[in-house]
Amino acid sequence: MKGGRIRGQGTYGCVFQPKLKCKKKRGQDDVLNRSNSMVGKITLPQDAENELAIATYLSTIPDAKLYTLAPEPESCEPQARSRQVEPDLEVCQLLADTPLENTIQIEMPWGGYPLSRMNLHPSSFDFMKFTEQILTIGSFLLLHKICHFDLYGQNFLFDKNTVPKLIDFGFAFRADEITSEALDSRWRQLATDHDTETPEVSLMLGVQQDIPPSFTIHELQQNKPAVQRLAVLCGVVPAEWSADLQKWSEQSLSFQNGDWTTCCKLYWPGFDAWSIGAMLLQIFEIQVSIPEFKVNPKIIPILKGLCEASPVKRMDALEALNALVDGSHAFVSAGSDGAAWISEKQRLRSLHS
């Protein structure tokens, strides 16, 4: 195998199976394993560094492979484009602006297909089971103080048993290690229609571009699909949603002071929670349009909780999982670390009420 067909692409690069040809190291034909069960992902060096750091941490956590697909510790530099035989290089968006030689290729197991390839008809797709699976992955991250910071449907891969695992940790950070320098490599361009980006991060991005929070909030209310879905599917009043976000922006000292590091240290559990909620709303919208789908009464409060405008009020993944399963999952059962987390979260929230 001399190269591979493109399997997907996202925020940080493109995935090929088998991997692209690598530059040789002394005594080696190729740095990475050529197994057809593995894929190669080309990405920018900084993103590869971030992803490999999280992968190293995940490798120390028992059962991490139940919930995540992280890259192998080895990486390589792809050979020049002229030496590749891969026909799909032309459609890799990363390479429109970046020479292949300036990327890094990392290796990871082939984990299955993204959400966009799933049959979402209720006859073959159990929305409530899926919700529990995704919240379980989010809870695993919380319990190990990891913020993925780029959760959306294409970053979950489903195996032959439709069990999802989370991929693409190039934006992820460990909550107890976040610094201003780490944030600098993770900021995006402001886009108020970016559905799975948490609204408080949109406000931070706006302030950095000298855009008043009130203007960004108005644009979020008008443009963010999750806000529109909250209104149509869950009965949330968009003006009230905006008012909650405005109130938080005026009362948060770290936000008012432009102290983004402290802001992220305080509110990181809600970042992935919003992303999960927005993704679930997308799928819920599809489900309710199908006559065979029956709405479980538990789901509306959970969707509203995950997508609260204020990060102080927002449910995190552990709280949402607990609400869904009534404490019956091991992550949130009595005496668990998750139960202690939820209790402390509720105590802190009561101080702001």
Short mmCIF file of C-alpha atoms in Angstrom, two decimals:
data_model
loop_
_atom_site.label_atom_id
_atom_site.label_comp_id
_atom_site.label_asym_id
_atom_site.label_seq_id
_atom_site.Cartn_x
_atom_site.Cartn_y
_atom_site.Cartn_z
CA MET A 1 0.00 0.00 0.00
CA LYS A 2 1.51 3.29 -1.07
CA GLY A 3 -1.20 5.66 0.02
CA GLY A 4 -4.86 5.76 0.86
CA ARG A 5 -8.25 7.10 -0.01
CA ILE A 6 -9.56 10.06 1.95
CA ARG A 7 -11.91 8.99 4.73
CA GLY A 8 -12.96 12.39 6.01
CA GLN A 9 -11.93 15.91 6.83
CA GLY A 10 -12.80 18.48 9.44
CA THR A 11 -11.49 21.46 11.35
CA TYR A 12 -7.91 20.26 11.50
CA GLY A 13 -7.11 18.21 8.44
CA CYS A 14 -7.86 15.10 6.45
CA VAL A 15 -7.91 11.39 7.22
CA PHE A 16 -6.62 8.77 4.78
CA GLN A 17 -6.82 4.99 4.84
CA PRO A 18 -4.21 3.64 4.35
CA LYS A 19 -2.06 6.56 5.41
CA LEU A 20 -0.01 8.73 3.08
CA LYS A 21 3.64 7.94 2.36
CA CYS A 22 6.00 9.27 5.03
CA LYS A 23 9.55 10.52 4.89
CA LYS A 24 11.88 7.72 5.90
CA LYS A 25 13.87 7.68 9.08
CA ARG A 26 17.23 5.95 9.16
CA GLY A 27 16.75 2.20 9.26
CA GLN A 28 13.00 2.42 8.66
CA ASP A 29 10.94 2.02 5.51
CA ASP A 30 8.15 4.10 6.94
CA VAL A 31 7.59 5.62 10.36
CA LEU A 32 4.00 4.52 10.82
CA ASN A 33 2.30 1.14 10.71
CA ARG A 34 0.80 0.33 7.30
CA SER A 35 -1.99 -1.80 8.74
CA ASN A 36 -5.26 -1.29 6.91
CA SER A 37 -6.98 -1.08 10.29
CA MET A 38 -5.16 2.20 10.91
CA VAL A 39 -5.66 5.59 9.31
CA GLY A 40 -3.35 8.55 8.84
CA LYS A 41 -4.46 12.07 9.66
CA ILE A 42 -2.60 15.05 8.25
CA THR A 43 -2.85 18.20 10.30
CA LEU A 44 -0.88 21.31 11.23
CA PRO A 45 2.11 20.84 13.58
CA GLN A 46 0.51 22.79 16.48
CA ASP A 47 -2.71 20.78 16.25
CA ALA A 48 -0.73 17.54 16.10
CA GLU A 49 1.19 18.58 19.21
CA ASN A 50 -2.06 19.33 21.05
CA GLU A 51 -3.65 16.06 19.98
CA LEU A 52 -0.66 13.91 20.85
CA ALA A 53 -0.41 15.53 24.31
CA ILE A 54 -4.02 14.63 25.08
CA ALA A 55 -3.49 11.15 23.62
CA THR A 56 -0.57 10.62 26.01
CA TYR A 57 -2.78 11.60 28.94
CA LEU A 58 -5.65 9.39 27.75
CA SER A 59 -3.26 6.43 27.54
CA THR A 60 -2.85 6.63 31.33
CA ILE A 61 -6.61 6.42 32.01
CA PRO A 62 -8.21 2.99 32.37
CA ASP A 63 -11.15 2.46 30.01
CA ALA A 64 -10.36 5.56 27.93
CA LYS A 65 -10.59 3.40 24.80
CA LEU A 66 -14.23 2.70 25.61
CA TYR A 67 -15.08 6.33 24.91
CA THR A 68 -12.31 7.79 22.76
CA LEU A 69 -10.15 7.02 19.74
CA ALA A 70 -6.84 8.77 20.26
CA PRO A 71 -3.80 8.75 17.96
CA GLU A 72 -0.74 6.60 18.44
CA PRO A 73 2.30 8.33 20.01
CA GLU A 74 4.35 8.18 16.78
CA SER A 75 3.98 10.74 14.01
CA CYS A 76 5.73 11.44 10.73
CA GLU A 77 6.28 14.05 8.06
CA PRO A 78 4.48 13.20 4.81
CA GLN A 79 6.58 12.92 1.68
CA ALA A 80 6.25 15.65 -0.93
CA ARG A 81 3.00 15.83 -2.81
CA SER A 82 4.75 14.82 -6.03
CA ARG A 83 5.68 11.50 -4.41
CA GLN A 84 2.17 10.63 -3.25
CA VAL A 85 -0.15 8.39 -5.29
CA GLU A 86 -3.28 9.40 -3.39
CA PRO A 87 -5.92 10.68 -5.87
CA ASP A 88 -7.98 12.42 -3.18
CA LEU A 89 -5.32 14.90 -2.11
CA GLU A 90 -7.01 17.47 -4.34
CA VAL A 91 -10.14 17.47 -2.19
CA CYS A 92 -8.34 17.90 1.16
CA GLN A 93 -9.23 21.45 2.16
CA LEU A 94 -6.22 21.82 4.46
CA LEU A 95 -3.90 21.54 1.47
CA ALA A 96 -5.53 24.45 -0.32
CA ASP A 97 -3.47 26.80 1.87
CA THR A 98 -0.77 24.55 3.35
CA PRO A 99 1.89 22.53 1.48
CA LEU A 100 1.75 18.84 2.33
CA GLU A 101 5.39 18.99 3.48
CA ASN A 102 4.36 21.49 6.19
CA THR A 103 1.89 19.09 7.80
CA ILE A 104 2.29 16.25 10.28
CA GLN A 105 0.70 12.83 9.86
CA ILE A 106 -0.50 11.03 12.96
CA GLU A 107 -1.84 7.49 13.10
CA MET A 108 -4.99 6.24 14.78
CA PRO A 109 -7.26 3.19 14.65
CA TRP A 110 -10.04 3.15 12.07
CA GLY A 111 -13.10 3.68 14.26
CA GLY A 112 -16.06 3.49 11.91
CA TYR A 113 -18.35 6.05 10.36
CA PRO A 114 -19.42 9.56 11.42
CA LEU A 115 -22.91 10.58 12.41
CA SER A 116 -23.65 11.85 8.89
CA ARG A 117 -23.47 8.24 7.64
CA MET A 118 -25.93 6.90 10.21
CA ASN A 119 -29.52 5.94 9.44
CA LEU A 120 -31.47 8.15 11.85
CA HIS A 121 -34.90 6.64 11.26
CA PRO A 122 -36.44 5.58 14.61
CA SER A 123 -36.82 2.02 13.33
CA SER A 124 -33.04 1.62 13.46
CA PHE A 125 -31.86 4.54 15.59
CA ASP A 126 -32.65 4.84 19.31
CA PHE A 127 -32.38 8.55 20.06
CA MET A 128 -32.54 8.18 23.85
CA LYS A 129 -29.87 5.47 23.83
CA PHE A 130 -27.73 7.69 21.63
CA THR A 131 -28.26 10.60 24.03
CA GLU A 132 -27.09 8.45 26.94
CA GLN A 133 -24.03 7.30 24.98
CA ILE A 134 -22.98 10.85 24.10
CA LEU A 135 -23.59 12.13 27.63
CA THR A 136 -21.53 9.23 28.96
CA ILE A 137 -18.61 10.26 26.75
CA GLY A 138 -19.03 13.87 27.91
CA SER A 139 -19.13 12.69 31.52
CA PHE A 140 -15.95 10.67 31.04
CA LEU A 141 -14.21 13.83 29.85
CA LEU A 142 -15.48 15.83 32.83
CA LEU A 143 -14.37 13.25 35.36
CA HIS A 144 -10.86 13.44 33.92
CA LYS A 145 -10.91 17.25 33.54
CA ILE A 146 -10.67 17.24 29.76
CA CYS A 147 -12.44 19.78 27.57
CA HIS A 148 -12.67 18.61 23.96
CA PHE A 149 -13.65 22.08 22.70
CA ASP A 150 -14.67 20.83 19.24
CA LEU A 151 -17.59 18.47 19.77
CA TYR A 152 -19.88 17.95 16.80
CA GLY A 153 -21.38 15.06 14.87
CA GLN A 154 -18.41 14.35 12.62
CA ASN A 155 -16.13 13.93 15.63
CA PHE A 156 -18.00 10.85 16.80
CA LEU A 157 -17.31 7.60 14.97
CA PHE A 158 -19.70 4.65 15.19
CA ASP A 159 -18.54 1.04 15.02
CA LYS A 160 -20.49 -1.89 13.56
CA ASN A 161 -22.51 -2.07 16.79
CA THR A 162 -23.34 1.67 16.52
CA VAL A 163 -21.27 2.45 19.61
CA PRO A 164 -19.81 5.97 19.32
CA LYS A 165 -16.31 7.05 20.24
CA LEU A 166 -14.89 10.56 20.27
CA ILE A 167 -12.03 11.61 17.99
CA ASP A 168 -10.04 14.72 16.99
CA PHE A 169 -8.44 16.16 20.13
CA GLY A 170 -6.48 18.90 18.38
CA PHE A 171 -8.43 21.62 20.20
CA ALA A 172 -8.74 19.77 23.52
CA PHE A 173 -7.18 20.96 26.76
CA ARG A 174 -6.81 19.71 30.31
CA ALA A 175 -8.69 22.04 32.61
CA ASP A 176 -5.99 22.10 35.28
CA GLU A 177 -3.31 23.00 32.72
CA ILE A 178 -5.00 25.75 30.72
CA THR A 179 -2.89 28.86 30.15
CA SER A 180 -3.20 31.98 28.04
CA GLU A 181 -0.60 30.52 25.67
CA ALA A 182 -2.64 27.34 25.27
CA LEU A 183 -5.76 29.37 24.53
CA ASP A 184 -3.94 31.39 21.88
CA SER A 185 -3.60 28.26 19.75
CA ARG A 186 -7.28 27.37 20.15
CA TRP A 187 -9.22 30.56 19.38
CA ARG A 188 -11.38 30.47 16.26
CA GLN A 189 -12.70 33.21 14.03
CA LEU A 190 -15.98 34.58 15.37
CA ALA A 191 -18.99 33.08 13.56
CA THR A 192 -22.34 33.61 15.28
CA ASP A 193 -23.92 30.83 13.21
CA HIS A 194 -21.38 28.27 14.46
CA ASP A 195 -23.94 25.98 16.05
CA THR A 196 -21.82 23.94 18.44
CA GLU A 197 -19.61 26.78 19.69
CA THR A 198 -20.61 27.76 23.19
CA PRO A 199 -22.05 31.31 23.34
CA GLU A 200 -19.70 32.63 26.02
CA VAL A 201 -16.72 31.75 23.83
CA SER A 202 -18.38 33.67 21.00
CA LEU A 203 -18.57 36.66 23.34
CA MET A 204 -14.88 36.30 24.22
CA LEU A 205 -13.97 36.20 20.53
CA GLY A 206 -16.11 39.25 19.90
CA VAL A 207 -14.48 41.30 22.66
CA GLN A 208 -11.05 40.40 21.27
CA GLN A 209 -12.21 41.95 17.98
CA ASP A 210 -13.65 45.04 19.73
CA ILE A 211 -17.23 43.90 19.13
CA PRO A 212 -19.57 44.84 22.01
CA PRO A 213 -21.13 41.84 23.79
CA SER A 214 -24.63 43.23 23.21
CA PHE A 215 -24.08 43.13 19.45
CA THR A 216 -22.70 39.58 19.51
CA ILE A 217 -25.61 38.43 21.67
CA HIS A 218 -28.10 39.92 19.21
CA GLU A 219 -26.33 38.14 16.35
CA LEU A 220 -26.31 34.85 18.26
CA GLN A 221 -30.04 35.13 18.87
CA GLN A 222 -30.65 35.77 15.18
CA ASN A 223 -28.13 33.38 13.62
CA LYS A 224 -27.37 30.46 15.92
CA PRO A 225 -29.39 27.42 14.78
CA ALA A 226 -29.51 25.96 18.30
CA VAL A 227 -31.33 29.06 19.56
CA GLN A 228 -33.92 28.70 16.81
CA ARG A 229 -34.35 25.01 17.58
CA LEU A 230 -34.70 25.75 21.29
CA ALA A 231 -37.58 28.07 20.42
CA VAL A 232 -39.36 25.70 18.04
CA LEU A 233 -38.73 22.39 19.78
CA CYS A 234 -38.43 23.31 23.46
CA GLY A 235 -40.50 26.48 23.88
CA VAL A 236 -37.55 28.69 24.84
CA VAL A 237 -38.13 32.41 24.21
CA PRO A 238 -35.08 33.72 22.29
CA ALA A 239 -35.27 37.17 23.89
CA GLU A 240 -35.16 35.59 27.35
CA TRP A 241 -32.26 33.39 26.28
CA SER A 242 -30.37 36.50 25.16
CA ALA A 243 -31.21 38.35 28.38
CA ASP A 244 -29.68 35.53 30.42
CA LEU A 245 -26.48 35.69 28.40
CA GLN A 246 -26.36 39.48 28.68
CA LYS A 247 -26.81 39.26 32.46
CA TRP A 248 -23.97 36.76 32.76
CA SER A 249 -21.66 38.94 30.65
CA GLU A 250 -22.33 41.90 32.95
CA GLN A 251 -21.90 39.96 36.21
CA SER A 252 -18.89 37.76 35.43
CA LEU A 253 -15.77 39.48 36.75
CA SER A 254 -13.41 37.34 34.68
CA PHE A 255 -15.33 38.18 31.51
CA GLN A 256 -15.57 41.86 32.37
CA ASN A 257 -11.81 41.96 33.02
CA GLY A 258 -10.97 40.12 29.82
CA ASP A 259 -9.31 37.40 31.88
CA TRP A 260 -9.98 34.59 29.44
CA THR A 261 -7.80 32.06 31.24
CA THR A 262 -9.79 32.40 34.47
CA CYS A 263 -13.02 32.47 32.50
CA CYS A 264 -12.17 29.16 30.85
CA LYS A 265 -11.03 27.62 34.13
CA LEU A 266 -14.38 28.53 35.68
CA TYR A 267 -16.74 27.62 32.86
CA TRP A 268 -15.03 24.89 30.83
CA PRO A 269 -17.52 22.15 31.87
CA GLY A 270 -20.22 24.05 30.00
CA PHE A 271 -18.26 24.34 26.76
CA ASP A 272 -18.69 20.70 25.73
CA ALA A 273 -22.14 20.62 27.33
CA TRP A 274 -23.38 23.31 24.93
CA SER A 275 -21.85 21.45 21.98
CA ILE A 276 -23.54 18.21 23.00
CA GLY A 277 -26.86 19.99 23.45
CA ALA A 278 -26.65 21.71 20.07
CA MET A 279 -25.80 18.42 18.37
CA LEU A 280 -28.66 16.62 20.10
CA LEU A 281 -31.04 19.39 19.04
CA GLN A 282 -30.01 18.86 15.41
CA ILE A 283 -30.87 15.18 15.62
CA PHE A 284 -34.00 15.74 17.71
CA GLU A 285 -35.31 18.05 14.99
CA ILE A 286 -34.96 15.20 12.50
CA GLN A 287 -36.57 12.70 14.85
CA VAL A 288 -39.70 14.73 15.59
CA SER A 289 -40.34 15.12 11.86
CA ILE A 290 -40.78 11.33 11.56
CA PRO A 291 -44.27 10.10 12.59
CA GLU A 292 -42.91 6.91 14.19
CA PHE A 293 -40.82 8.85 16.69
CA LYS A 294 -42.21 9.13 20.21
CA VAL A 295 -40.91 11.98 22.37
CA ASN A 296 -39.64 10.91 25.79
CA PRO A 297 -40.74 13.60 28.29
CA LYS A 298 -37.27 13.60 29.89
CA ILE A 299 -35.53 14.97 26.82
CA ILE A 300 -36.90 18.52 26.66
CA PRO A 301 -35.60 19.64 30.11
CA ILE A 302 -32.23 18.07 29.30
CA LEU A 303 -31.92 19.85 25.95
CA LYS A 304 -32.91 23.14 27.56
CA GLY A 305 -30.45 22.58 30.40
CA LEU A 306 -27.52 21.77 28.13
CA CYS A 307 -28.24 24.87 26.03
CA GLU A 308 -28.79 27.41 28.78
CA ALA A 309 -27.35 30.72 27.63
CA SER A 310 -25.67 31.43 30.96
CA PRO A 311 -22.77 29.08 31.75
CA VAL A 312 -23.70 29.41 35.42
CA LYS A 313 -27.14 27.90 34.80
CA ARG A 314 -26.10 25.40 32.13
CA MET A 315 -26.23 21.68 32.87
CA ASP A 316 -22.96 19.89 32.28
CA ALA A 317 -22.76 16.36 30.87
CA LEU A 318 -22.75 14.67 34.29
CA GLU A 319 -25.82 16.58 35.41
CA ALA A 320 -27.61 15.79 32.16
CA LEU A 321 -26.68 12.10 32.37
CA ASN A 322 -27.97 11.98 35.93
CA ALA A 323 -31.25 13.59 34.86
CA LEU A 324 -31.60 11.07 32.06
CA VAL A 325 -30.90 7.88 34.02
CA ASP A 326 -31.96 8.93 37.54
CA GLY A 327 -28.60 8.03 39.03
CA SER A 328 -28.55 4.50 37.61
CA HIS A 329 -25.33 4.92 35.60
CA ALA A 330 -22.04 4.07 37.35
CA PHE A 331 -20.68 7.54 36.58
CA VAL A 332 -23.42 9.21 38.65
CA SER A 333 -24.49 6.53 41.12
CA ALA A 334 -24.54 7.20 44.85
CA GLY A 335 -21.04 7.58 46.26
CA SER A 336 -19.40 8.01 42.85
CA ASP A 337 -17.08 10.83 41.84
CA GLY A 338 -19.80 11.98 39.47
CA ALA A 339 -22.36 12.23 42.25
CA ALA A 340 -19.91 14.31 44.30
CA TRP A 341 -19.27 16.54 41.26
CA ILE A 342 -23.01 17.12 40.78
CA SER A 343 -23.52 17.92 44.46
CA GLU A 344 -20.72 20.48 44.43
CA LYS A 345 -21.97 21.98 41.16
CA GLN A 346 -25.43 22.45 42.63
CA ARG A 347 -23.96 24.03 45.76
CA LEU A 348 -21.96 26.54 43.74
CA ARG A 349 -24.91 27.32 41.51
CA SER A 350 -27.07 28.07 44.54
CA LEU A 351 -24.61 30.81 45.53
CA HIS A 352 -25.46 32.65 42.30
CA SER A 353 -29.23 32.30 42.61
#
